[in-house]
CSV table of C-alpha atoms in Angstrom, one decimal:
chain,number,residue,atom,x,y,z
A,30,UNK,CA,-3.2,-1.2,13.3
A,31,UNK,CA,0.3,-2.4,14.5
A,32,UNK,CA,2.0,0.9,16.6
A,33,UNK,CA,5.2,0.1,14.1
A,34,UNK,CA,2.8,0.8,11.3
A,35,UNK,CA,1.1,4.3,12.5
A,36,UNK,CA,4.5,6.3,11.5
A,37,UNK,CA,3.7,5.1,7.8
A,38,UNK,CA,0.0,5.7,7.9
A,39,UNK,CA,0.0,9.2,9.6
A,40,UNK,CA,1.6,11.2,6.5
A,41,UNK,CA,0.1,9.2,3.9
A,42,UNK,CA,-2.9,10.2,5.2
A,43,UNK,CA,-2.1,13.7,5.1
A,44,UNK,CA,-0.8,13.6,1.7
A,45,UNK,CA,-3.9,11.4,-0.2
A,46,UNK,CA,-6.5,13.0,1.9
A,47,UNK,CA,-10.1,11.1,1.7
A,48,UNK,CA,-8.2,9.3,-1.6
A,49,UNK,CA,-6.8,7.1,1.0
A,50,UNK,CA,-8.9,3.9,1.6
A,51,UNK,CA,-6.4,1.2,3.2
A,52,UNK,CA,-2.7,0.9,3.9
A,53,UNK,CA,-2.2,-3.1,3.9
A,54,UNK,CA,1.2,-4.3,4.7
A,55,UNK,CA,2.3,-7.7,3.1
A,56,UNK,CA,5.2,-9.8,2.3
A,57,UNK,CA,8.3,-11.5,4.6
A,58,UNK,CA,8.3,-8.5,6.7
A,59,UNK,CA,4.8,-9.2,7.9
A,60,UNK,CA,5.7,-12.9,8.8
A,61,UNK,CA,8.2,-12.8,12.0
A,62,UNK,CA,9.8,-16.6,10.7
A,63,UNK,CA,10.5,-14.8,6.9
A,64,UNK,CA,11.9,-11.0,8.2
A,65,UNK,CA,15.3,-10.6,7.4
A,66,UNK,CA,17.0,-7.4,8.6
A,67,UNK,CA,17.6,-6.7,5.1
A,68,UNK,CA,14.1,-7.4,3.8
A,69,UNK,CA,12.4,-4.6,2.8
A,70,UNK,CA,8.8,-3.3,3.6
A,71,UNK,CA,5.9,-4.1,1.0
A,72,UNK,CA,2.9,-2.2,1.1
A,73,UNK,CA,-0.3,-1.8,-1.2
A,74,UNK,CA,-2.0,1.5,-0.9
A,75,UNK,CA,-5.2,1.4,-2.0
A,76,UNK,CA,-7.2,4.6,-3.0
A,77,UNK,CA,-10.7,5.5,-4.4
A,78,UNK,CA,-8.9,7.3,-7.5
A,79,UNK,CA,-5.8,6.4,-9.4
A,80,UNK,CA,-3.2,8.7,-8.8
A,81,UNK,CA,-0.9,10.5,-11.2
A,82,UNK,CA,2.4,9.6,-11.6
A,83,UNK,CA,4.1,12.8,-9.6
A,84,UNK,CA,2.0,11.9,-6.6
A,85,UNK,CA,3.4,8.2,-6.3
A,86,UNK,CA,7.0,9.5,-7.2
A,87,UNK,CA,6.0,12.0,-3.6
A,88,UNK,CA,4.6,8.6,-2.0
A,89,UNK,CA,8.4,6.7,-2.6
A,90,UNK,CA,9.9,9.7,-1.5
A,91,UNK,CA,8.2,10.3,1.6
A,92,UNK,CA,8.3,6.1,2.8
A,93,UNK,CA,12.0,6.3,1.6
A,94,UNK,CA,14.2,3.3,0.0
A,95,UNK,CA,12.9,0.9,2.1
A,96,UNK,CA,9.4,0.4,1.5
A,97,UNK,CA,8.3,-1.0,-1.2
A,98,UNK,CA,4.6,0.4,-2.8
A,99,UNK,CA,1.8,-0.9,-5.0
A,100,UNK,CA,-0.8,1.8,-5.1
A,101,UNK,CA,-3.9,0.5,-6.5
A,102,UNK,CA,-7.6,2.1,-7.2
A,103,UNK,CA,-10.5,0.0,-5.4
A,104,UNK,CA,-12.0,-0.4,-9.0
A,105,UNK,CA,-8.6,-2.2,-10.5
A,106,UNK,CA,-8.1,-4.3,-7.0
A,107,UNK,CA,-12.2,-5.1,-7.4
A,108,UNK,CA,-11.5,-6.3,-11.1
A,109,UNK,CA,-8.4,-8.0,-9.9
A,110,UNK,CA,-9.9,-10.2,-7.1
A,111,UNK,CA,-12.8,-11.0,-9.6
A,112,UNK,CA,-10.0,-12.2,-12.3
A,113,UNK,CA,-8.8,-14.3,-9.5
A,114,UNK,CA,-5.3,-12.5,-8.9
A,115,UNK,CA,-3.2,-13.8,-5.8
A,116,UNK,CA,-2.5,-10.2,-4.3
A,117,UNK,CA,-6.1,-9.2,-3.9
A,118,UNK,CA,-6.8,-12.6,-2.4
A,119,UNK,CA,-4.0,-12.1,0.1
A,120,UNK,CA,-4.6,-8.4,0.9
């Protein structure tokens, strides 16, 4: 796991507990030709049970306004890579 990426993992972890199954970062700020200093983090979260809305709002809050999150179940992401979706073929 990148050292940059460790600061972001750390309290997720602490909030989601065992929930937590991956933190996969993705988009231009993973690609050192696309960053821009204005780009702005994209990360899926993926967790064994689907949260409830109050717990994502804490998620935004606690990664701030510039990371952006898709928190995703295993079971949807499964059904979405066997559908043939892009994002779980590039996660």
């Amino acid at each position: 796991m990148s050292a940059q990426l460790v600061p972001l993992h750390e309290p997720l972890k602490q909030l989601l507990g065992r929930n937590l199954c991956a933190v996969v970062a993705y988009g231009s700020m993973t690609r050192l030709e696309d960053a821009a200093p204005v780009s702005e983090l994209n990360l899926a979260i993926l967790v064994r049970e689907r949260l409830p809305p109050e717990l994502r709002g804490r998620i935004a809050d606690l990664l701030g306004p510039n990371v952006s999150t898709l928190v995703i179940d295993i079971e949807t992401f499964r059904q979405m890579a066997r559908a043939g979706e892009y994002l779980a073929h590039e996660a």
